[in-house]
PDB file of C-alpha atoms and ligand atoms in Angstrom:
ATOM      1  CA  UNK A   1     103.191  85.494 107.744  1.00  0.00           C
ATOM      2  CA  UNK A   2     106.660  86.326 109.718  1.00  0.00           C
ATOM      3  CA  UNK A   3     107.396  83.788 112.545  1.00  0.00           C
ATOM      4  CA  UNK A   4     109.957  84.648 115.227  1.00  0.00           C
ATOM      5  CA  UNK A   5     111.255  82.410 117.866  1.00  0.00           C
ATOM      6  CA  UNK A   6     111.758  83.909 121.345  1.00  0.00           C
ATOM      7  CA  UNK A   7     114.163  82.455 123.775  1.00  0.00           C
ATOM      8  CA  UNK A   8     111.837  82.358 126.731  1.00  0.00           C
ATOM      9  CA  UNK A   9     108.637  84.277 127.762  1.00  0.00           C
ATOM     10  CA  UNK A  10     110.595  87.391 128.899  1.00  0.00           C
ATOM     11  CA  UNK A  11     112.196  87.476 125.336  1.00  0.00           C
ATOM     12  CA  UNK A  12     108.788  86.926 123.706  1.00  0.00           C
ATOM     13  CA  UNK A  13     107.411  89.665 125.764  1.00  0.00           C
ATOM     14  CA  UNK A  14     110.102  92.034 125.093  1.00  0.00           C
ATOM     15  CA  UNK A  15     109.612  91.355 121.138  1.00  0.00           C
ATOM     16  CA  UNK A  16     105.984  92.007 121.139  1.00  0.00           C
ATOM     17  CA  UNK A  17     106.277  95.134 123.257  1.00  0.00           C
ATOM     18  CA  UNK A  18     108.878  96.411 120.828  1.00  0.00           C
ATOM     19  CA  UNK A  19     106.436  95.844 117.781  1.00  0.00           C
ATOM     20  CA  UNK A  20     103.783  97.741 119.771  1.00  0.00           C
ATOM     21  CA  UNK A  21     106.179 100.683 120.685  1.00  0.00           C
ATOM     22  CA  UNK A  22     107.249 101.014 117.252  1.00  0.00           C
ATOM     23  CA  UNK A  23     103.642 101.406 116.294  1.00  0.00           C
ATOM     24  CA  UNK A  24     103.032 104.014 118.944  1.00  0.00           C
ATOM     25  CA  UNK A  25     106.151 106.010 118.017  1.00  0.00           C
ATOM     26  CA  UNK A  26     105.623 105.802 114.472  1.00  0.00           C
ATOM     27  CA  UNK A  27     101.708 106.750 114.979  1.00  0.00           C
ATOM     28  CA  UNK A  28     101.076 108.190 118.353  1.00  0.00           C
ATOM     29  CA  UNK A  29      97.339 108.204 117.930  1.00  0.00           C
ATOM     30  CA  UNK A  30      97.334 104.551 116.716  1.00  0.00           C
ATOM     31  CA  UNK A  31      94.406 102.329 117.671  1.00  0.00           C
ATOM     32  CA  UNK A  32      95.628  99.168 119.546  1.00  0.00           C
ATOM     33  CA  UNK A  33      93.540  96.090 119.630  1.00  0.00           C
ATOM     34  CA  UNK A  34      94.145  94.497 122.987  1.00  0.00           C
ATOM     35  CA  UNK A  35      94.065  91.097 124.292  1.00  0.00           C
ATOM     36  CA  UNK A  36      93.702  89.562 127.669  1.00  0.00           C
ATOM     37  CA  UNK A  37      94.962  86.107 129.413  1.00  0.00           C
ATOM     38  CA  UNK A  38      98.461  85.030 130.610  1.00  0.00           C
ATOM     39  CA  UNK A  39     100.238  85.502 127.167  1.00  0.00           C
ATOM     40  CA  UNK A  40     100.191  89.407 127.046  1.00  0.00           C
ATOM     41  CA  UNK A  41     100.795  90.138 130.774  1.00  0.00           C
ATOM     42  CA  UNK A  42     104.578  90.434 130.374  1.00  0.00           C
ATOM     43  CA  UNK A  43     104.089  92.491 127.010  1.00  0.00           C
ATOM     44  CA  UNK A  44     102.036  95.076 129.112  1.00  0.00           C
ATOM     45  CA  UNK A  45     104.692  94.807 131.961  1.00  0.00           C
ATOM     46  CA  UNK A  46     107.454  95.705 129.406  1.00  0.00           C
ATOM     47  CA  UNK A  47     105.339  98.426 127.915  1.00  0.00           C
ATOM     48  CA  UNK A  48     104.614  99.975 131.400  1.00  0.00           C
ATOM     49  CA  UNK A  49     108.521  99.836 132.052  1.00  0.00           C
ATOM     50  CA  UNK A  50     109.304 101.862 129.044  1.00  0.00           C
ATOM     51  CA  UNK A  51     106.680 104.463 129.529  1.00  0.00           C
ATOM     52  CA  UNK A  52     107.981 105.055 133.121  1.00  0.00           C
ATOM     53  CA  UNK A  53     111.329 105.624 131.738  1.00  0.00           C
ATOM     54  CA  UNK A  54     109.843 108.118 129.427  1.00  0.00           C
ATOM     55  CA  UNK A  55     110.338 106.209 126.235  1.00  0.00           C
ATOM     56  CA  UNK A  56     106.758 105.681 125.484  1.00  0.00           C
ATOM     57  CA  UNK A  57     103.891 107.945 125.250  1.00  0.00           C
ATOM     58  CA  UNK A  58     100.281 106.777 125.171  1.00  0.00           C
ATOM     59  CA  UNK A  59      98.490 110.168 125.514  1.00  0.00           C
ATOM     60  CA  UNK A  60      96.901 109.952 121.819  1.00  0.00           C
ATOM     61  CA  UNK A  61      96.601 106.053 121.636  1.00  0.00           C
ATOM     62  CA  UNK A  62      93.358 104.453 121.646  1.00  0.00           C
ATOM     63  CA  UNK A  63      92.254 100.690 122.267  1.00  0.00           C
ATOM     64  CA  UNK A  64      89.900  98.468 121.567  1.00  0.00           C
ATOM     65  CA  UNK A  65      89.611  95.143 123.415  1.00  0.00           C
ATOM     66  CA  UNK A  66      88.896  91.627 121.891  1.00  0.00           C
ATOM     67  CA  UNK A  67      86.321  90.515 124.218  1.00  0.00           C
ATOM     68  CA  UNK A  68      84.498  90.262 127.581  1.00  0.00           C
ATOM     69  CA  UNK A  69      82.544  87.784 129.666  1.00  0.00           C
ATOM     70  CA  UNK A  70      78.721  88.540 129.265  1.00  0.00           C
ATOM     71  CA  UNK A  71      77.349  89.068 132.801  1.00  0.00           C
ATOM     72  CA  UNK A  72      80.703  90.521 134.211  1.00  0.00           C
ATOM     73  CA  UNK A  73      81.041  94.358 134.945  1.00  0.00           C
ATOM     74  CA  UNK A  74      84.275  96.374 135.357  1.00  0.00           C
ATOM     75  CA  UNK A  75      83.977  95.921 139.225  1.00  0.00           C
ATOM     76  CA  UNK A  76      84.172  92.221 138.937  1.00  0.00           C
ATOM     77  CA  UNK A  77      87.835  90.968 139.355  1.00  0.00           C
ATOM     78  CA  UNK A  78      87.361  88.335 136.699  1.00  0.00           C
ATOM     79  CA  UNK A  79      86.345  90.589 134.107  1.00  0.00           C
ATOM     80  CA  UNK A  80      88.505  91.649 131.236  1.00  0.00           C
ATOM     81  CA  UNK A  81      87.883  95.001 132.010  1.00  0.00           C
ATOM     82  CA  UNK A  82      89.440  94.559 135.419  1.00  0.00           C
ATOM     83  CA  UNK A  83      92.350  92.763 133.860  1.00  0.00           C
ATOM     84  CA  UNK A  84      93.260  95.599 131.749  1.00  0.00           C
ATOM     85  CA  UNK A  85      93.020  98.141 134.401  1.00  0.00           C
ATOM     86  CA  UNK A  86      95.245  96.067 136.685  1.00  0.00           C
ATOM     87  CA  UNK A  87      97.583  94.979 133.973  1.00  0.00           C
ATOM     88  CA  UNK A  88      98.043  97.858 131.673  1.00  0.00           C
ATOM     89  CA  UNK A  89      95.594 100.973 131.750  1.00  0.00           C
ATOM     90  CA  UNK A  90      96.226 102.126 135.346  1.00  0.00           C
ATOM     91  CA  UNK A  91      99.958 102.287 134.864  1.00  0.00           C
ATOM     92  CA  UNK A  92     100.123 104.196 131.659  1.00  0.00           C
ATOM     93  CA  UNK A  93      98.754 107.588 130.209  1.00  0.00           C
ATOM     94  CA  UNK A  94      96.226 106.148 127.957  1.00  0.00           C
ATOM     95  CA  UNK A  95      92.932 108.277 128.462  1.00  0.00           C
ATOM     96  CA  UNK A  96      90.496 106.314 129.828  1.00  0.00           C
ATOM     97  CA  UNK A  97      87.747 107.513 127.356  1.00  0.00           C
ATOM     98  CA  UNK A  98      90.150 106.380 124.446  1.00  0.00           C
ATOM     99  CA  UNK A  99      89.821 102.626 125.811  1.00  0.00           C
ATOM    100  CA  UNK A 100      86.928 100.329 124.688  1.00  0.00           C
ATOM    101  CA  UNK A 101      85.793  97.177 125.971  1.00  0.00           C
ATOM    102  CA  UNK A 102      82.719  95.197 125.350  1.00  0.00           C
ATOM    103  CA  UNK A 103      79.923  95.906 127.871  1.00  0.00           C
ATOM    104  CA  UNK A 104      79.723  92.429 129.739  1.00  0.00           C
ATOM    105  CA  UNK A 105      76.571  93.930 131.539  1.00  0.00           C
ATOM    106  CA  UNK A 106      74.598  94.745 128.404  1.00  0.00           C
ATOM    107  CA  UNK A 107      72.100  92.195 128.355  1.00  0.00           C
ATOM    108  CA  UNK A 108      70.643  93.117 124.818  1.00  0.00           C
ATOM    109  CA  UNK A 109      73.186  91.183 122.820  1.00  0.00           C
ATOM    110  CA  UNK A 110      71.980  92.837 119.437  1.00  0.00           C
ATOM    111  CA  UNK A 111      72.350  96.202 120.885  1.00  0.00           C
ATOM    112  CA  UNK A 112      75.951  95.525 122.497  1.00  0.00           C
ATOM    113  CA  UNK A 113      77.315  93.888 119.238  1.00  0.00           C
ATOM    114  CA  UNK A 114      76.125  96.723 117.065  1.00  0.00           C
ATOM    115  CA  UNK A 115      77.516  99.599 119.669  1.00  0.00           C
ATOM    116  CA  UNK A 116      80.797  97.741 119.488  1.00  0.00           C
ATOM    117  CA  UNK A 117      80.930  97.497 115.857  1.00  0.00           C
ATOM    118  CA  UNK A 118      80.382 101.190 115.635  1.00  0.00           C
ATOM    119  CA  UNK A 119      83.172 101.850 118.198  1.00  0.00           C
ATOM    120  CA  UNK A 120      85.613 100.078 116.325  1.00  0.00           C
ATOM    121  CA  UNK A 121      84.506 101.964 113.044  1.00  0.00           C
ATOM    122  CA  UNK A 122      84.638 105.258 114.533  1.00  0.00           C
ATOM    123  CA  UNK A 123      87.997 104.758 115.655  1.00  0.00           C
ATOM    124  CA  UNK A 124      88.952 104.200 111.869  1.00  0.00           C
ATOM    125  CA  UNK A 125      89.783 100.608 112.258  1.00  0.00           C
ATOM    126  CA  UNK A 126      92.657  98.726 114.223  1.00  0.00           C
ATOM    127  CA  UNK A 127      96.274  99.602 113.389  1.00  0.00           C
ATOM    128  CA  UNK A 128      97.555  96.741 115.463  1.00  0.00           C
ATOM    129  CA  UNK A 129      95.955  93.690 116.887  1.00  0.00           C
ATOM    130  CA  UNK A 130      97.636  91.880 119.824  1.00  0.00           C
ATOM    131  CA  UNK A 131      96.201  88.305 119.983  1.00  0.00           C
ATOM    132  CA  UNK A 132      96.670  85.369 122.078  1.00  0.00           C
ATOM    133  CA  UNK A 133      95.597  81.798 120.791  1.00  0.00           C
ATOM    134  CA  UNK A 134      93.504  79.171 122.624  1.00  0.00           C
ATOM    135  CA  UNK A 135      94.631  75.645 122.919  1.00  0.00           C
ATOM    136  CA  UNK A 136      91.797  75.000 120.394  1.00  0.00           C
ATOM    137  CA  UNK A 137      93.050  77.522 117.945  1.00  0.00           C
ATOM    138  CA  UNK A 138      90.504  80.347 119.078  1.00  0.00           C
ATOM    139  CA  UNK A 139      91.362  84.137 118.932  1.00  0.00           C
ATOM    140  CA  UNK A 140      89.347  86.537 120.865  1.00  0.00           C
ATOM    141  CA  UNK A 141      86.313  84.250 121.777  1.00  0.00           C
ATOM    142  CA  UNK A 142      86.068  83.120 118.250  1.00  0.00           C
ATOM    143  CA  UNK A 143      85.634  79.270 118.895  1.00  0.00           C
ATOM    144  CA  UNK A 144      86.118  76.307 116.467  1.00  0.00           C
ATOM    145  CA  UNK A 145      83.203  76.431 113.822  1.00  0.00           C
ATOM    146  CA  UNK A 146      82.780  80.137 114.092  1.00  0.00           C
ATOM    147  CA  UNK A 147      81.879  81.881 110.827  1.00  0.00           C
ATOM    148  CA  UNK A 148      84.804  83.854 109.393  1.00  0.00           C
ATOM    149  CA  UNK A 149      82.529  86.751 108.363  1.00  0.00           C
ATOM    150  CA  UNK A 150      81.398  87.801 111.784  1.00  0.00           C
ATOM    151  CA  UNK A 151      81.914  90.958 113.297  1.00  0.00           C
ATOM    152  CA  UNK A 152      81.329  91.465 117.087  1.00  0.00           C
ATOM    153  CA  UNK A 153      79.085  88.842 118.462  1.00  0.00           C
ATOM    154  CA  UNK A 154      77.658  86.989 121.438  1.00  0.00           C
ATOM    155  CA  UNK A 155      79.627  83.564 121.788  1.00  0.00           C
ATOM    156  CA  UNK A 156      78.914  80.329 123.824  1.00  0.00           C
ATOM    157  CA  UNK A 157      82.299  79.451 125.088  1.00  0.00           C
ATOM    158  CA  UNK A 158      83.475  75.937 124.208  1.00  0.00           C
ATOM    159  CA  UNK A 159      84.020  73.446 127.165  1.00  0.00           C
ATOM    160  CA  UNK A 160      87.783  73.570 126.148  1.00  0.00           C
ATOM    161  CA  UNK A 161      87.659  77.407 126.670  1.00  0.00           C
ATOM    162  CA  UNK A 162      85.669  77.163 129.984  1.00  0.00           C
ATOM    163  CA  UNK A 163      88.170  74.379 131.172  1.00  0.00           C
ATOM    164  CA  UNK A 164      91.155  76.453 130.357  1.00  0.00           C
ATOM    165  CA  UNK A 165      89.990  79.590 132.051  1.00  0.00           C
ATOM    166  CA  UNK A 166      88.792  78.013 135.134  1.00  0.00           C
ATOM    167  CA  UNK A 167      92.123  78.709 136.444  1.00  0.00           C
ATOM    168  CA  UNK A 168      91.306  82.127 137.013  1.00  0.00           C
ATOM    169  CA  UNK A 169      88.070  81.564 138.939  1.00  0.00           C
ATOM    170  CA  UNK A 170      87.383  80.157 142.139  1.00  0.00           C
ATOM    171  CA  UNK A 171      85.501  77.189 140.684  1.00  0.00           C
ATOM    172  CA  UNK A 172      84.751  75.969 137.120  1.00  0.00           C
ATOM    173  CA  UNK A 173      81.145  76.623 137.796  1.00  0.00           C
ATOM    174  CA  UNK A 174      81.712  80.280 138.268  1.00  0.00           C
ATOM    175  CA  UNK A 175      83.445  80.735 134.696  1.00  0.00           C
ATOM    176  CA  UNK A 176      80.788  82.575 132.515  1.00  0.00           C
ATOM    177  CA  UNK A 177      79.318  80.583 129.628  1.00  0.00           C
ATOM    178  CA  UNK A 178      78.950  83.445 127.173  1.00  0.00           C
ATOM    179  CA  UNK A 179      81.031  86.070 126.062  1.00  0.00           C
ATOM    180  CA  UNK A 180      81.184  89.277 123.505  1.00  0.00           C
ATOM    181  CA  UNK A 181      83.737  88.847 121.258  1.00  0.00           C
ATOM    182  CA  UNK A 182      85.106  90.787 118.346  1.00  0.00           C
ATOM    183  CA  UNK A 183      84.716  88.680 115.320  1.00  0.00           C
ATOM    184  CA  UNK A 184      87.289  87.196 112.705  1.00  0.00           C
ATOM    185  CA  UNK A 185      85.960  89.639 110.163  1.00  0.00           C
ATOM    186  CA  UNK A 186      86.905  92.793 112.444  1.00  0.00           C
ATOM    187  CA  UNK A 187      90.293  90.970 113.418  1.00  0.00           C
ATOM    188  CA  UNK A 188      91.102  90.363 109.659  1.00  0.00           C
ATOM    189  CA  UNK A 189      90.265  94.064 109.067  1.00  0.00           C
ATOM    190  CA  UNK A 190      93.283  95.124 111.508  1.00  0.00           C
ATOM    191  CA  UNK A 191      96.180  96.784 109.320  1.00  0.00           C
ATOM    192  CA  UNK A 192      98.533  94.412 111.136  1.00  0.00           C
ATOM    193  CA  UNK A 193      98.329  91.622 113.557  1.00  0.00           C
ATOM    194  CA  UNK A 194     100.910  90.430 116.307  1.00  0.00           C
ATOM    195  CA  UNK A 195     100.252  86.725 117.659  1.00  0.00           C
ATOM    196  CA  UNK A 196     102.078  85.510 120.738  1.00  0.00           C
ATOM    197  CA  UNK A 197     102.239  82.117 121.961  1.00  0.00           C
ATOM    198  CA  UNK A 198     103.933  80.699 125.026  1.00  0.00           C
ATOM    199  CA  UNK A 199     104.048  77.023 126.073  1.00  0.00           C
ATOM    200  CA  UNK A 200     103.613  73.429 125.009  1.00  0.00           C
ATOM    201  CA  UNK A 201     100.000  73.741 125.039  1.00  0.00           C
ATOM    202  CA  UNK A 202      99.796  75.810 122.481  1.00  0.00           C
ATOM    203  CA  UNK A 203     101.840  73.864 120.234  1.00  0.00           C
ATOM    204  CA  UNK A 204      99.069  71.928 118.489  1.00  0.00           C
ATOM    205  CA  UNK A 205      96.947  75.037 117.808  1.00  0.00           C
ATOM    206  CA  UNK A 206      99.850  76.998 116.465  1.00  0.00           C
ATOM    207  CA  UNK A 207     100.983  74.222 114.219  1.00  0.00           C
ATOM    208  CA  UNK A 208      97.377  73.732 112.750  1.00  0.00           C
ATOM    209  CA  UNK A 209      97.021  77.584 112.351  1.00  0.00           C
ATOM    210  CA  UNK A 210     100.252  78.010 110.554  1.00  0.00           C
ATOM    211  CA  UNK A 211     100.740  74.949 108.541  1.00  0.00           C
ATOM    212  CA  UNK A 212      97.323  73.222 108.399  1.00  0.00           C
ATOM    213  CA  UNK A 213      94.567  74.038 106.112  1.00  0.00           C
ATOM    214  CA  UNK A 214      92.288  77.195 106.597  1.00  0.00           C
ATOM    215  CA  UNK A 215      89.144  76.152 108.301  1.00  0.00           C
ATOM    216  CA  UNK A 216      86.615  77.336 111.036  1.00  0.00           C
ATOM    217  CA  UNK A 217      87.372  74.279 112.877  1.00  0.00           C
ATOM    218  CA  UNK A 218      90.974  76.232 113.838  1.00  0.00           C
ATOM    219  CA  UNK A 219      89.814  79.809 113.827  1.00  0.00           C
ATOM    220  CA  UNK A 220      93.380  81.228 113.667  1.00  0.00           C
ATOM    221  CA  UNK A 221      94.061  79.521 110.533  1.00  0.00           C
ATOM    222  CA  UNK A 222      92.469  82.605 108.498  1.00  0.00           C
ATOM    223  CA  UNK A 223      95.511  84.425 109.664  1.00  0.00           C
ATOM    224  CA  UNK A 224      97.252  82.816 106.725  1.00  0.00           C
ATOM    225  CA  UNK A 225      95.167  84.957 104.488  1.00  0.00           C
ATOM    226  CA  UNK A 226      96.226  88.232 106.418  1.00  0.00           C
ATOM    227  CA  UNK A 227      99.105  90.236 104.793  1.00  0.00           C
ATOM    228  CA  UNK A 228     100.720  91.608 107.618  1.00  0.00           C
ATOM    229  CA  UNK A 229     100.937  89.171 110.428  1.00  0.00           C
ATOM    230  CA  UNK A 230     103.657  88.536 112.858  1.00  0.00           C
ATOM    231  CA  UNK A 231     104.034  85.424 115.369  1.00  0.00           C
ATOM    232  CA  UNK A 232     106.248  85.444 118.351  1.00  0.00           C
ATOM    233  CA  UNK A 233     106.470  82.185 120.059  1.00  0.00           C
ATOM    234  CA  UNK A 234     108.609  80.493 122.358  1.00  0.00           C
ATOM    235  CA  UNK A 235     110.348  76.837 121.532  1.00  0.00           C
ATOM    236  CA  UNK A 236     107.499  74.983 123.430  1.00  0.00           C
ATOM    237  CA  UNK A 237     104.679  76.408 121.293  1.00  0.00           C
ATOM    238  CA  UNK A 238     106.719  76.106 118.080  1.00  0.00           C
ATOM    239  CA  UNK A 239     107.635  72.459 118.884  1.00  0.00           C
ATOM    240  CA  UNK A 240     105.539  70.780 116.237  1.00  0.00           C
ATOM    241  CA  UNK A 241     106.327  73.255 113.564  1.00  0.00           C
ATOM    242  CA  UNK A 242     109.981  73.111 114.322  1.00  0.00           C
ATOM    243  CA  UNK A 243     109.906  69.370 113.567  1.00  0.00           C
ATOM    244  CA  UNK A 244     108.859  69.819 110.022  1.00  0.00           C
ATOM    245  CA  UNK A 245     110.410  73.539 109.343  1.00  0.00           C
ATOM    246  CA  UNK A 246     113.192  75.634 110.019  1.00  0.00           C
ATOM    247  CA  UNK A 247     112.608  79.424 110.653  1.00  0.00           C
ATOM    248  CA  UNK A 248     114.434  81.533 108.291  1.00  0.00           C
ATOM    249  CA  UNK A 249     116.065  84.955 109.502  1.00  0.00           C
ATOM    250  CA  UNK A 250     113.146  86.944 107.627  1.00  0.00           C
ATOM    251  CA  UNK A 251     110.745  84.861 109.599  1.00  0.00           C
ATOM    252  CA  UNK A 252     109.505  82.821 106.988  1.00  0.00           C
ATOM    253  CA  UNK A 253     109.462  78.931 107.180  1.00  0.00           C
ATOM    254  CA  UNK A 254     111.272  76.466 105.068  1.00  0.00           C
TER     255      UNK A 254
HETATM  256  C1  F6R B 301      91.882  87.072 125.545  1.00  0.00           C
HETATM  257  C2  F6R B 301      91.478  86.309 124.273  1.00  0.00           C
HETATM  258  C3  F6R B 301      91.707  84.794 124.259  1.00  0.00           C
HETATM  259  C4  F6R B 301      93.119  84.527 124.681  1.00  0.00           C
HETATM  260  C5  F6R B 301      93.442  83.068 124.671  1.00  0.00           C
HETATM  261  C6  F6R B 301      94.851  82.654 125.063  1.00  0.00           C
HETATM  262  O1  F6R B 301      91.216  88.348 125.394  1.00  0.00           O
HETATM  263  O2  F6R B 301      91.085  86.771 123.548  1.00  0.00           O
HETATM  264  O3  F6R B 301      91.731  84.664 122.887  1.00  0.00           O
HETATM  265  O4  F6R B 301      94.422  85.213 123.892  1.00  0.00           O
HETATM  266  O5  F6R B 301      92.360  82.333 125.214  1.00  0.00           O
HETATM  267  O6  F6R B 301      94.775  82.785 126.579  1.00  0.00           O
HETATM  268  P1  F6R B 301      96.130  82.805 127.425  1.00  0.00           P
HETATM  269  O7  F6R B 301      96.980  83.940 126.919  1.00  0.00           O
HETATM  270  O8  F6R B 301      95.589  83.031 128.731  1.00  0.00           O
HETATM  271  O9  F6R B 301      96.621  81.408 127.161  1.00  0.00           O
END
């Protein structure tokens, strides 16, 4: 695990975008695992800027998203599909047929989870998975207590996550209670993982994920077992870690 401190959100976004663009430059047909939420918005903006300058080309790239609310379709402004179009896909030259997101409108959970597992497998696996982290340590919608061996599954969102995501909806009652999510097993099979975290409300989860025991109660703690994880976080998110450790220039903790 390599950990890098960003000066602020812009710096975090630029650093993350640099890693993603290096992936696309070195492997133009790379499979990117993508996330939604507030954390990656700046990263997507930076990638769009470099694409517009002509420095990046996504025409061969493929993407698979981590998750989608069950019950919401692409037309719904709160869906993750809509988010990806507004914040990223509509501004770059990725081919629509090369972007995959769980189908929130599929009511047959078993069918949708199997379909999505096949989508990931048929891409040949994920080259670089971008992750945010929930205040409770979730990655994707893999909530505390989740088994580490899951592939795509339908999740009951925790109270914590519903409260945290209520900010994107007119009211808390509008937040869907279920979501389709790539499982921890699928995330851990990605060749490289890039986790970004900004803000004080991520400090405890980040500390437990990096310095604590590996436990399903903190889903992101499983990343300690992956051999290629890069974490970029701002000072607020690193606050508790920095009380106990120093980050060495190579990204390791002392
Ligand atoms: C989103 C996702 C979630 C978020 C996490 C952090 O696709 O998988 O795990 O990354 O909830 O959300 P933000 O970035 O909004 O704090």
